[in-house]
mmCIF file of C-alpha atoms in Angstrom:
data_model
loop_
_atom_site.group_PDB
_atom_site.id
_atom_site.type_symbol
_atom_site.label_atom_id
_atom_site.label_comp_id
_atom_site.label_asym_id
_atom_site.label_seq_id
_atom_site.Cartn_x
_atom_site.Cartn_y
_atom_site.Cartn_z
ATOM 1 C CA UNK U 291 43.683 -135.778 -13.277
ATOM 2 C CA UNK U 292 44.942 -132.132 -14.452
ATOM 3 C CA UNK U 293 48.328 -133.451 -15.021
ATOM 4 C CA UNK U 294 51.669 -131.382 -14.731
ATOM 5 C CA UNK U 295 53.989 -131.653 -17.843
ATOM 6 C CA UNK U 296 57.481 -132.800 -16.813
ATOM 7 C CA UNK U 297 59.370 -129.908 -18.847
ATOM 8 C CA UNK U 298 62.772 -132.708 -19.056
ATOM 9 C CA UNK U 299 60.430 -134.190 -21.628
ATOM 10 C CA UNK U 300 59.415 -131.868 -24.136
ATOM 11 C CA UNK U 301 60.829 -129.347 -26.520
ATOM 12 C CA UNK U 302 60.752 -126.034 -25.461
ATOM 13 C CA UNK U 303 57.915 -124.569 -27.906
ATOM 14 C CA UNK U 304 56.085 -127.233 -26.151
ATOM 15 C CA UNK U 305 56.899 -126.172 -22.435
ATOM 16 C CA UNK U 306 56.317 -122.696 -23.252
ATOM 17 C CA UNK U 307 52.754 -123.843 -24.658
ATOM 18 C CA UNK U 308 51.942 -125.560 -21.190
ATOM 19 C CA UNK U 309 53.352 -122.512 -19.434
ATOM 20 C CA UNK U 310 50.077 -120.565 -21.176
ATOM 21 C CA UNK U 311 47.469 -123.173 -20.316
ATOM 22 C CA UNK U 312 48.503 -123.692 -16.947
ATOM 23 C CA UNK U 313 48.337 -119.748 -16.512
ATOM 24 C CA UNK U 314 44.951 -119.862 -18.815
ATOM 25 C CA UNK U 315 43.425 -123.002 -16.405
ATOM 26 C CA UNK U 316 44.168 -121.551 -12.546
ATOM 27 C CA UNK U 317 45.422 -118.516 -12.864
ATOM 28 C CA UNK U 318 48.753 -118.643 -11.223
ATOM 29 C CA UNK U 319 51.214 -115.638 -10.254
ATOM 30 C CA UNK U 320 54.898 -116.385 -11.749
ATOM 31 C CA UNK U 321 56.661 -116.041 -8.669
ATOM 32 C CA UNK U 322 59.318 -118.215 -7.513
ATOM 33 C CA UNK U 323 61.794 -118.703 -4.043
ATOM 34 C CA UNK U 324 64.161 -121.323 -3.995
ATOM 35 C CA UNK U 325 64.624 -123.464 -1.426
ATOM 36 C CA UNK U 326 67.191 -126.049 -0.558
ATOM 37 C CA UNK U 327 64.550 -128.527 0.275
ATOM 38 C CA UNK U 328 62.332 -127.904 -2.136
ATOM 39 C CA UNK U 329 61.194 -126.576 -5.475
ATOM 40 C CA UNK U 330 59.608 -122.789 -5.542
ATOM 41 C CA UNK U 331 56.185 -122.978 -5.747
ATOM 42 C CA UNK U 332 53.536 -121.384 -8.494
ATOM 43 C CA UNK U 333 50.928 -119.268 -6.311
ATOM 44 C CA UNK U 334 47.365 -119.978 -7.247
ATOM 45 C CA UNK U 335 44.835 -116.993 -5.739
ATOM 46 C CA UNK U 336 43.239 -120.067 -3.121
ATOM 47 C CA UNK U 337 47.006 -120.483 -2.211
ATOM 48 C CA UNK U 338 47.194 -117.490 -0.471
ATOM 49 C CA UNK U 339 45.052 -119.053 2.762
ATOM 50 C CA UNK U 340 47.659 -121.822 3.272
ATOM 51 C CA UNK U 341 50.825 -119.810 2.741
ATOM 52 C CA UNK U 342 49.019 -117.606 5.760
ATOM 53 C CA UNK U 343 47.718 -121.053 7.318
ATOM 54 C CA UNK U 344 44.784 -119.844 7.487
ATOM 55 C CA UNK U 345 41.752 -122.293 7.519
ATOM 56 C CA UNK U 346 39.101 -120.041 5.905
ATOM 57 C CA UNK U 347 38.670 -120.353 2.140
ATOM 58 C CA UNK U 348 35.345 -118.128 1.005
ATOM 59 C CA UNK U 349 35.236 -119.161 -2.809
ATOM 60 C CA UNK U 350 35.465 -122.649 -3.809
ATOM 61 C CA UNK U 351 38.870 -123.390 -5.766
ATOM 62 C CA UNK U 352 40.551 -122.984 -9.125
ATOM 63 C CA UNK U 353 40.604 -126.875 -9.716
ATOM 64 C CA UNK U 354 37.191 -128.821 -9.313
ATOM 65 C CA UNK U 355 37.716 -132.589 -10.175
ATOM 66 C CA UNK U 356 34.500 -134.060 -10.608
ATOM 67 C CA UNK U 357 34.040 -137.869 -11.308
ATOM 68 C CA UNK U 358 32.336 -139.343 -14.133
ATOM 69 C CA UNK U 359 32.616 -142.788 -13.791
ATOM 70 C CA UNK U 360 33.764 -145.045 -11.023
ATOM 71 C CA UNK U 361 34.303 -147.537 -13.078
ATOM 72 C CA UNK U 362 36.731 -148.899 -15.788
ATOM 73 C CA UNK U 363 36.506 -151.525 -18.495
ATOM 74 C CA UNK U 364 40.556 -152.095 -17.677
ATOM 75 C CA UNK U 365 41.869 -154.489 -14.784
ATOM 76 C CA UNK U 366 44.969 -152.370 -13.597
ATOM 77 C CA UNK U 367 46.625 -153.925 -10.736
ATOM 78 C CA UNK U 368 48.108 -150.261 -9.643
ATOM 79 C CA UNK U 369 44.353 -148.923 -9.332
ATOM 80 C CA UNK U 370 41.895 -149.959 -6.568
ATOM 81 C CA UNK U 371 38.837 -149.594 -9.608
ATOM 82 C CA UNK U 372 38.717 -152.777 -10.935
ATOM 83 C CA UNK U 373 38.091 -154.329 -7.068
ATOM 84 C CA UNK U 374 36.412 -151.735 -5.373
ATOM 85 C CA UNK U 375 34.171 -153.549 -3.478
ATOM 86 C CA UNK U 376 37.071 -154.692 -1.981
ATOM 87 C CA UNK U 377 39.671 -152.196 -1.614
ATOM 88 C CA UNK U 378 37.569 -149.291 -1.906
ATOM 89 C CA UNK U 379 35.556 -150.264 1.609
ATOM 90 C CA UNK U 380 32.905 -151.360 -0.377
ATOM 91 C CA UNK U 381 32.336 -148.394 -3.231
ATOM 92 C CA UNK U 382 30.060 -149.972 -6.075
ATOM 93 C CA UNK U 383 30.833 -149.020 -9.839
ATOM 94 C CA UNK U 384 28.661 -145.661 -10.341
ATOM 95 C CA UNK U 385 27.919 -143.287 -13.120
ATOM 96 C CA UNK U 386 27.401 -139.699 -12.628
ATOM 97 C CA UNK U 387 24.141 -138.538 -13.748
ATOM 98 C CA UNK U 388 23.505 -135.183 -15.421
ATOM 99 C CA UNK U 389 20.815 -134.021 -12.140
ATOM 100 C CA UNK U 390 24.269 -134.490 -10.001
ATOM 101 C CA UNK U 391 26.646 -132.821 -12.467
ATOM 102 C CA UNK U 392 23.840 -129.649 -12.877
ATOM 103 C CA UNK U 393 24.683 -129.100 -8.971
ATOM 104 C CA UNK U 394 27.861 -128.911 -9.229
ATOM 105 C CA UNK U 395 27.806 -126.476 -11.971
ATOM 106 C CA UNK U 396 25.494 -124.093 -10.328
ATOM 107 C CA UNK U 397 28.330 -124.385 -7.297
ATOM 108 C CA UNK U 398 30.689 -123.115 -9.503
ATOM 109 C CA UNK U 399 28.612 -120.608 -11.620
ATOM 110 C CA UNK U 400 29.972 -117.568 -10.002
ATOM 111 C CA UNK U 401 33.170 -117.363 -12.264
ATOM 112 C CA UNK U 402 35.823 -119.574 -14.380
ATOM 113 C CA UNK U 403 37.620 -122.412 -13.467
ATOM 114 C CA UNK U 404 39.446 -125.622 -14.452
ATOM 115 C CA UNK U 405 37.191 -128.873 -14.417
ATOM 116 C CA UNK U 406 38.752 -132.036 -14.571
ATOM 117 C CA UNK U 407 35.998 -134.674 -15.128
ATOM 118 C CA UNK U 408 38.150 -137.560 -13.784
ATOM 119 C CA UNK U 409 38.779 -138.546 -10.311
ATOM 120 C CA UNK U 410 39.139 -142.300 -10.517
ATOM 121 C CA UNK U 411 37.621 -144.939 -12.869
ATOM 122 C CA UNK U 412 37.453 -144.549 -16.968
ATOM 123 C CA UNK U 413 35.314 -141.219 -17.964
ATOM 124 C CA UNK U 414 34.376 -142.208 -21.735
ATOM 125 C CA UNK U 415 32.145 -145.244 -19.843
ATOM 126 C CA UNK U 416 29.439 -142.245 -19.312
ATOM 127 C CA UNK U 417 27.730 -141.823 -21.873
ATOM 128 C CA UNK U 418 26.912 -138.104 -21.172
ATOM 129 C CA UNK U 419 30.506 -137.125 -21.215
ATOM 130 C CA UNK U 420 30.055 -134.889 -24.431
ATOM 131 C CA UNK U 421 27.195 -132.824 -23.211
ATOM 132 C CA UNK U 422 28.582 -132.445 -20.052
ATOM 133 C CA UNK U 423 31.653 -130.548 -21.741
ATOM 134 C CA UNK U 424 29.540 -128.706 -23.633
ATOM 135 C CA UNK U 425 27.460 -127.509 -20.439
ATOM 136 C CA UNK U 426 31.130 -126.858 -18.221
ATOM 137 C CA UNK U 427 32.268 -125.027 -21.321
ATOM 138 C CA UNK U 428 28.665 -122.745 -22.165
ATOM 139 C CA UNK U 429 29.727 -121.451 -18.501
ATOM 140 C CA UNK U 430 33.244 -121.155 -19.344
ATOM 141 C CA UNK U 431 34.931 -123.162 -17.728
ATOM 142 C CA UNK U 432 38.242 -124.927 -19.105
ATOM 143 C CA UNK U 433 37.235 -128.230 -19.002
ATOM 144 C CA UNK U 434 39.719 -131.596 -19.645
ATOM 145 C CA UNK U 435 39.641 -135.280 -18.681
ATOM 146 C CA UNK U 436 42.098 -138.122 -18.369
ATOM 147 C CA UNK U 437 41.013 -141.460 -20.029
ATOM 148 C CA UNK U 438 42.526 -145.222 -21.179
ATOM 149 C CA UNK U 439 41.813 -144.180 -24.735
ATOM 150 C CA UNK U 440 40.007 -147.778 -25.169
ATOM 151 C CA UNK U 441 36.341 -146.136 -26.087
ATOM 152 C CA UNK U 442 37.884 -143.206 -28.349
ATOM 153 C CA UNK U 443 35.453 -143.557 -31.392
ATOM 154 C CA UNK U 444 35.698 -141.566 -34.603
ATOM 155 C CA UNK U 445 32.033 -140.065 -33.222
ATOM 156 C CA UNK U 446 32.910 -140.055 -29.881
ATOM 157 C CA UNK U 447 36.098 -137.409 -30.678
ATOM 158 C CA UNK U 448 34.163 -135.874 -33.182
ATOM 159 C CA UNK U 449 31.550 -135.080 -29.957
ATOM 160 C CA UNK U 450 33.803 -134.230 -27.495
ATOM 161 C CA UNK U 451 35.674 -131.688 -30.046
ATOM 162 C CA UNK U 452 32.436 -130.515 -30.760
ATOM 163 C CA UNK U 453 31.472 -129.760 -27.515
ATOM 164 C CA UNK U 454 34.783 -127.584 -26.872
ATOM 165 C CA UNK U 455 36.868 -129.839 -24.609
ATOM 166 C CA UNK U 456 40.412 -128.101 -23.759
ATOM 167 C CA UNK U 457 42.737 -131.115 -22.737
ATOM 168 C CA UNK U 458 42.457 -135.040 -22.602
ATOM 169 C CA UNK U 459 45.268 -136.990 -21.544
ATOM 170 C CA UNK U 460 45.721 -140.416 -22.709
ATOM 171 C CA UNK U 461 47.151 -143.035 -20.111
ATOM 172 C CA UNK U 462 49.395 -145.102 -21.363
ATOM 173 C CA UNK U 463 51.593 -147.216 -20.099
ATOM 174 C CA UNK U 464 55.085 -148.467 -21.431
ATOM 175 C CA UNK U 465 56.228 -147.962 -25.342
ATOM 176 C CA UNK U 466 55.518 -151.889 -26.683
ATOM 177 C CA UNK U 467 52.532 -154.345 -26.925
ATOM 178 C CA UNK U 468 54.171 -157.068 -24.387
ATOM 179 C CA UNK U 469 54.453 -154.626 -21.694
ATOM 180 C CA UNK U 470 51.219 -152.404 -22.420
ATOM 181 C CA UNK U 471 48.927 -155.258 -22.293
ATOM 182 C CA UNK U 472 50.776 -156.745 -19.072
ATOM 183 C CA UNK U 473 49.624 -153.427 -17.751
ATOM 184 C CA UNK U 474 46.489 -152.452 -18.634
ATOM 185 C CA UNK U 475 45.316 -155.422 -18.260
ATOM 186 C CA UNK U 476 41.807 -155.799 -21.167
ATOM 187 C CA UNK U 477 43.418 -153.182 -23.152
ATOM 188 C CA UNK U 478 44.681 -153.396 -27.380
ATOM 189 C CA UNK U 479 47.976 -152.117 -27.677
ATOM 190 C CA UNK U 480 47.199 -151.511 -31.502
ATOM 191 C CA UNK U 481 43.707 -150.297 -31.337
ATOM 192 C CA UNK U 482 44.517 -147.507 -28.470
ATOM 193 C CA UNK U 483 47.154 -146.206 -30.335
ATOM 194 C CA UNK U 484 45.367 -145.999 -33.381
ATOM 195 C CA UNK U 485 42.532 -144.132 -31.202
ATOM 196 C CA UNK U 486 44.837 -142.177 -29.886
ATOM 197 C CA UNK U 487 46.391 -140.838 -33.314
ATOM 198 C CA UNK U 488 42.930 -140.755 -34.870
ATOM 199 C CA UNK U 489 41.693 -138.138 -31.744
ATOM 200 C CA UNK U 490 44.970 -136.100 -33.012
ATOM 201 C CA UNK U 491 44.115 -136.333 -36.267
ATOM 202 C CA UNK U 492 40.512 -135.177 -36.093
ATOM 203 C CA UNK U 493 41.947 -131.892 -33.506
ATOM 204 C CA UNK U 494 44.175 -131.152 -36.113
ATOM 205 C CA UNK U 495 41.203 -131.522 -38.901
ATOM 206 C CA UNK U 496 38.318 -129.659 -36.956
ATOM 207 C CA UNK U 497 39.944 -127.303 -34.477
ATOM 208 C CA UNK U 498 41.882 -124.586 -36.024
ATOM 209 C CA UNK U 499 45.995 -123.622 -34.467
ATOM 210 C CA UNK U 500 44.615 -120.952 -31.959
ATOM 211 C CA UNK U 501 42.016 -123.269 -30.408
ATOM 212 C CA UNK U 502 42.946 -127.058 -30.891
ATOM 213 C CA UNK U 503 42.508 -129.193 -27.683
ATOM 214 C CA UNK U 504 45.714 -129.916 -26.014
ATOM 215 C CA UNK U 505 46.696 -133.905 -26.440
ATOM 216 C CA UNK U 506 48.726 -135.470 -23.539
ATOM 217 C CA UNK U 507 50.071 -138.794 -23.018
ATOM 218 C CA UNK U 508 51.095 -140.136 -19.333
ATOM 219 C CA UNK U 509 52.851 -143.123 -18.421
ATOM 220 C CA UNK U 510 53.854 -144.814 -14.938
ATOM 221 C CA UNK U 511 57.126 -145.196 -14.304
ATOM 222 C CA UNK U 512 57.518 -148.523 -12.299
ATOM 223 C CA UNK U 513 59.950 -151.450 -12.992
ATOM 224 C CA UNK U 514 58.234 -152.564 -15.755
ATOM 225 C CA UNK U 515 58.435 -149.308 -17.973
ATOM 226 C CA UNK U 516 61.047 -147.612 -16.589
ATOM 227 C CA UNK U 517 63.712 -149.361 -19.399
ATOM 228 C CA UNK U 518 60.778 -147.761 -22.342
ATOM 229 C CA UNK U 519 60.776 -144.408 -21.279
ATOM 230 C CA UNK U 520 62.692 -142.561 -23.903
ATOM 231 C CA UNK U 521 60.659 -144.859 -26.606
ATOM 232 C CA UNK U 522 57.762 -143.675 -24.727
ATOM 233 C CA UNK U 523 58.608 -139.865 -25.318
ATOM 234 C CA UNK U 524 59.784 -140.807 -29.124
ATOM 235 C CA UNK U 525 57.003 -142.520 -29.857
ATOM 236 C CA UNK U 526 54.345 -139.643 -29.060
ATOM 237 C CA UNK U 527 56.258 -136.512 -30.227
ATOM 238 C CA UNK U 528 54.705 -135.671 -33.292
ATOM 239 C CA UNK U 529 51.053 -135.951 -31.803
ATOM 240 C CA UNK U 530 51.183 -135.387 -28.125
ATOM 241 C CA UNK U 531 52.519 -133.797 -24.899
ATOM 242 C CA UNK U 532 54.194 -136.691 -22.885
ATOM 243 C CA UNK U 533 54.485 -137.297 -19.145
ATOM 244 C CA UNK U 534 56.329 -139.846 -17.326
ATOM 245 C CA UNK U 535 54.897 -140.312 -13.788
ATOM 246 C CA UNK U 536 56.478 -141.933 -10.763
ATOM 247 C CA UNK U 537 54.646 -144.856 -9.092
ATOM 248 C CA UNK U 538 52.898 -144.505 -6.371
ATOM 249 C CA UNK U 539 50.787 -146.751 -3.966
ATOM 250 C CA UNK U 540 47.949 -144.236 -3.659
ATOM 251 C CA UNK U 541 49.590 -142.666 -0.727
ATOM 252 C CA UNK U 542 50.106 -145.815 1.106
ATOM 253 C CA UNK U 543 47.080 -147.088 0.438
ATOM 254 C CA UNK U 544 47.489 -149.833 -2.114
ATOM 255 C CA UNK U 545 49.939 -153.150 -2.090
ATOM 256 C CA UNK U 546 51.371 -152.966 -5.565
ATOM 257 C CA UNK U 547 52.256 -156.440 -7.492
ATOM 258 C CA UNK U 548 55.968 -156.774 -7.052
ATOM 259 C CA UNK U 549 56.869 -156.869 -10.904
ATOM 260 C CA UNK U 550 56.031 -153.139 -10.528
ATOM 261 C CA UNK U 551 58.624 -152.448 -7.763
ATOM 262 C CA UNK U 552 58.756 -150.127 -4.916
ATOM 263 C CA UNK U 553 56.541 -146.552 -5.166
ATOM 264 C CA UNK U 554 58.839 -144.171 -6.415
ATOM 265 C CA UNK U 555 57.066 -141.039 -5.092
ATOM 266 C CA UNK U 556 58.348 -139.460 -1.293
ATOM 267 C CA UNK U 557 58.646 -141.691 1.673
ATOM 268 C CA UNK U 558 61.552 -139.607 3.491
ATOM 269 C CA UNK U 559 60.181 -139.341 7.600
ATOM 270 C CA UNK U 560 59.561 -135.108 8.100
ATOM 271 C CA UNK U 561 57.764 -133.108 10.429
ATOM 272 C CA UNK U 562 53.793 -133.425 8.846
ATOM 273 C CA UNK U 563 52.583 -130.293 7.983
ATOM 274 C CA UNK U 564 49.033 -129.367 6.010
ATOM 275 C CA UNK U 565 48.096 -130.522 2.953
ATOM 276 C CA UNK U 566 47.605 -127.717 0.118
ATOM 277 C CA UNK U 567 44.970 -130.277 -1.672
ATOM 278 C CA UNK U 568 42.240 -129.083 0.757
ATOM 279 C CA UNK U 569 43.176 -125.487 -0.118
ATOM 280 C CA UNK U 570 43.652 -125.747 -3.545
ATOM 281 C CA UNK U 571 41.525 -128.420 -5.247
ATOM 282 C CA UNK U 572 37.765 -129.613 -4.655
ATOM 283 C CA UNK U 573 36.837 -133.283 -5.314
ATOM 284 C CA UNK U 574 33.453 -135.011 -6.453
ATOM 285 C CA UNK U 575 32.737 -138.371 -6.470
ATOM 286 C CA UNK U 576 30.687 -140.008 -9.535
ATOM 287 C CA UNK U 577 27.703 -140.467 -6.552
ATOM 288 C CA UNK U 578 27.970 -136.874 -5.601
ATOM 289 C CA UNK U 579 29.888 -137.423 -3.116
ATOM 290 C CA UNK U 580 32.475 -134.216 -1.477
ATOM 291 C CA UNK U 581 36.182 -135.925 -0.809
ATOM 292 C CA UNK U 582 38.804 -134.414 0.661
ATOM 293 C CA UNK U 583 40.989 -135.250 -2.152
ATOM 294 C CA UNK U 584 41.778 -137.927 -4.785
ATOM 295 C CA UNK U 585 43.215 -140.231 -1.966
ATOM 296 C CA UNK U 586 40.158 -140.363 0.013
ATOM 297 C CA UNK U 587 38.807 -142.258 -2.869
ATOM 298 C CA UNK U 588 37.761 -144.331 0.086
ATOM 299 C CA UNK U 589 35.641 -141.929 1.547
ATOM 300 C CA UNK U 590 36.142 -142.183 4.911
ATOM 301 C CA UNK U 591 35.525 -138.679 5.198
ATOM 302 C CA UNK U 592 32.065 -139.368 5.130
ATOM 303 C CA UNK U 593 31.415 -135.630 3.581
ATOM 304 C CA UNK U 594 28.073 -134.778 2.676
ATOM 305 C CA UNK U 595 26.751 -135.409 -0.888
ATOM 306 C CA UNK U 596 25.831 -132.851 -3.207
ATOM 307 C CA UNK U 597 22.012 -133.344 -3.058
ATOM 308 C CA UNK U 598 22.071 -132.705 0.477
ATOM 309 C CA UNK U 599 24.445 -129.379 1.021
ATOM 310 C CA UNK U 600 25.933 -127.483 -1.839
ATOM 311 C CA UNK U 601 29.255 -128.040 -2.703
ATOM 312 C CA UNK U 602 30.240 -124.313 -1.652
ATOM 313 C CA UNK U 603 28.910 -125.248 1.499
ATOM 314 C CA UNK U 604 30.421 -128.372 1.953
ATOM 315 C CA UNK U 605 34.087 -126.122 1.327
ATOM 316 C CA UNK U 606 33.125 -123.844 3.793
ATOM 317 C CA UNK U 607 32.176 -125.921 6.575
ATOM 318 C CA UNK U 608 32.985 -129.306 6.852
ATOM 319 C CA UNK U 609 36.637 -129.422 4.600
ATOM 320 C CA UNK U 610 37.288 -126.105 6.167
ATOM 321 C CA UNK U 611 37.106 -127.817 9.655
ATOM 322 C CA UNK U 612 40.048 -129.990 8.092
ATOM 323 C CA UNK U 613 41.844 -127.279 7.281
ATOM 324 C CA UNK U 614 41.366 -125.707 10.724
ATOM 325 C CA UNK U 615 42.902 -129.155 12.050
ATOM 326 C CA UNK U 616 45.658 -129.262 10.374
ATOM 327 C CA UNK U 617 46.724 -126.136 10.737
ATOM 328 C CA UNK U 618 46.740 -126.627 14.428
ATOM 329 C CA UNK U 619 49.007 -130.408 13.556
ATOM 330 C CA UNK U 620 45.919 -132.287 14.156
ATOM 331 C CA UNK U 621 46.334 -134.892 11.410
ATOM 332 C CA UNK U 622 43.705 -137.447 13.021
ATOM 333 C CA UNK U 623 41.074 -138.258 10.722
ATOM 334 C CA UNK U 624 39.919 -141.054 9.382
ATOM 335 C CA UNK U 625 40.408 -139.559 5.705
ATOM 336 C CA UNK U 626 44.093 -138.348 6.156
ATOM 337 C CA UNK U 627 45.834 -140.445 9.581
ATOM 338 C CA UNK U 628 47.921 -142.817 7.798
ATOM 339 C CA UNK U 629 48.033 -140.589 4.754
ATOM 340 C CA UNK U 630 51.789 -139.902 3.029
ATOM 341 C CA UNK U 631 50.733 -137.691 -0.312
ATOM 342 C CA UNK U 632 51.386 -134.525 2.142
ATOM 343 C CA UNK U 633 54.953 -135.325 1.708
ATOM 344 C CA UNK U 634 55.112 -135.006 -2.071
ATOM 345 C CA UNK U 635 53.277 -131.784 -1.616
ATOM 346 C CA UNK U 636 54.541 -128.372 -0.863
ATOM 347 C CA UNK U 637 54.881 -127.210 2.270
ATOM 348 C CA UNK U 638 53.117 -123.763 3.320
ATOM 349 C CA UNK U 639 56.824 -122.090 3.430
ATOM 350 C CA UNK U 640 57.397 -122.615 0.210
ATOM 351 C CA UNK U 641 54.339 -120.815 -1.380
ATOM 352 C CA UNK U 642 55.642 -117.145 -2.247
ATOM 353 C CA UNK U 643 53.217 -114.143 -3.042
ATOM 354 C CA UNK U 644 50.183 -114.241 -0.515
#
């Protein structure tokens, strides 16, 4: 996921440098409002519909998230990957292949935009990964991914820096061996740091200042981590952007192991009002499937599939009836009812500029 940089975390150079990308990525409008409730609000240009609540969308968005592999050679008990069948109502490990990703480039051929080729699952297990940066980035489009860092090769970074990739973050949780591998369960402490430093290494060797790819590093903050977190930060400094996450559930979706503790992410009762992720962001499953956001990772949207309706079609029809719902306070479907990631997301008041 396109990740935003906690600023309490970095030096300034480095906040100012995230600043640019973020501008670079979705084009957003410095404006800002302060609220008492809640933070002011960077305007993206597909922002301007739900400040207006206004259903109608005409160009897909700034942020396309398009999955390359639902599937993962970790075991993470805060992810529903690893048992799918099971808690993803039956989903089957899948593999985007290139036919699917072609359609959703020519969906988003008319201009730029920021292409995040994770959704869930580990994107390095596709083995086209590299030329599909290259392809996002011949159209060019800034193009990043999130990944475990377990598959980094010396050839695999060499590819992927090759091919022009702007961002990977690394996912990484806690700052020592006993609690990374309690974690990420299947995963080498050692050997994904060393990956990890050797991608930085080679960005450093084969990009030059103005056009290195930018190197983040996230980690959850449950329970378990929370006592690492400034070794976390110190640990990555020289070599990375760092981001410490609250836990969440997958918006209520997911009974986390109780050595992780409660979700730390909103669960204060407030009058529902529309989600900005079906404004703002587009979603593609690694079988080509539309979603109305990352937490419909169930699909019980049931949206159509690339092959059979383009995905500009697919925004202005069927996830623009969604929006026409909720603008109206009809939260009823089966993809968003018992949904809470609307309430760590900002509310249509708070957007500033349309």
């Amino acid at each position: 996921m396109l990740p935003a940089t906690d600023p309490f975390s970095l030096p300034r150079r480095a906040i100012r440098k995230a600043l640019r990308l973020a501008r670079k990525a979705i084009g957003v409008v410095p404006l800002f409002r302060s609220t008492a409730s809640q933070p002011p609000i960077v305007l993206a240009p597909s922002m301007n519909a739900f400040a207006r609540r206004s259903p109608v969308v005409e160009s897909l968005p700034d942020l396309i998230y398009v999955e390359m592999a639902m599937a993962c050679n970790f075991g993470c008990k805060m992810c529903p990957v690893p048992e799918s069948r099971k808690l993803m109502d039956g989903r089957v490990p899948s593999i985007m292949k290139p036919d699917t990703f072609a359609l959703v480039l020519k969906s988003i051929s008319d201009r730029p935009r920021n292409l995040w080729l994770t959704q869930l699952g580990e994107p390095m297990l596709n083995k086209h990964l590299a030329d599909y940066v290259k392809a996002a980035k011949s159209n060019g489009h800034h193009v990043g991914f999130t990944t475990n860092g377990s598959l980094m090769t010396e050839e695999k970074a060499r590819d992927l820096l090759a091919a022009g990739v702007d961002h990977v973050v690394f996912s990484f949780d806690g700052a020592t061996k006993a609690t990374f591998e309690k974690i990420r369960i299947g995963g080498n402490f050692d050997e994904v740091v060393a990956n990890i430093r050797m991608f930085a290494a080679m960005n450093r060797r084969l990009r030059s200042s103005q056009n290195r790819c930018t190197i983040q590093v996230d980690m959850i903050v449950s329970d378990m981590t929370e006592p690492e977190v400034d070794d976390f930060h110190a640990m990555w400094k020289d070599v990375a952007l760092t981001q410490a996450i609250p836990l969440d559930d997958w918006a209520g979706q997911l009974e986390l192991p109780s050595d992780f503790g409660k979700p730390r992410t909103s669960r204060e009762e407030i009058e529902r009002y529309a989600c900005d992720l079906l404004w703002n962001t587009a979603y593609v499953s690694a079988e080509g499937n539309a979603m109305m956001c990352c937490h419909d990772y169930r699909q019980r949207s049931k949206l159509p599939n690339v092959h059979e309706k383009p995905l500009e079609q697919i925004w202005r029809s069927d996830i623009e009836s969604e929006r026409a719902k909720q603008v109206t306070g009809d939260f009823s479907s089966a993809s968003c009812a018992a949904c809470t990631a609307w309430k760590t997301r900002p509310r249509p008041d708070t957007v500033v500029g349309a």
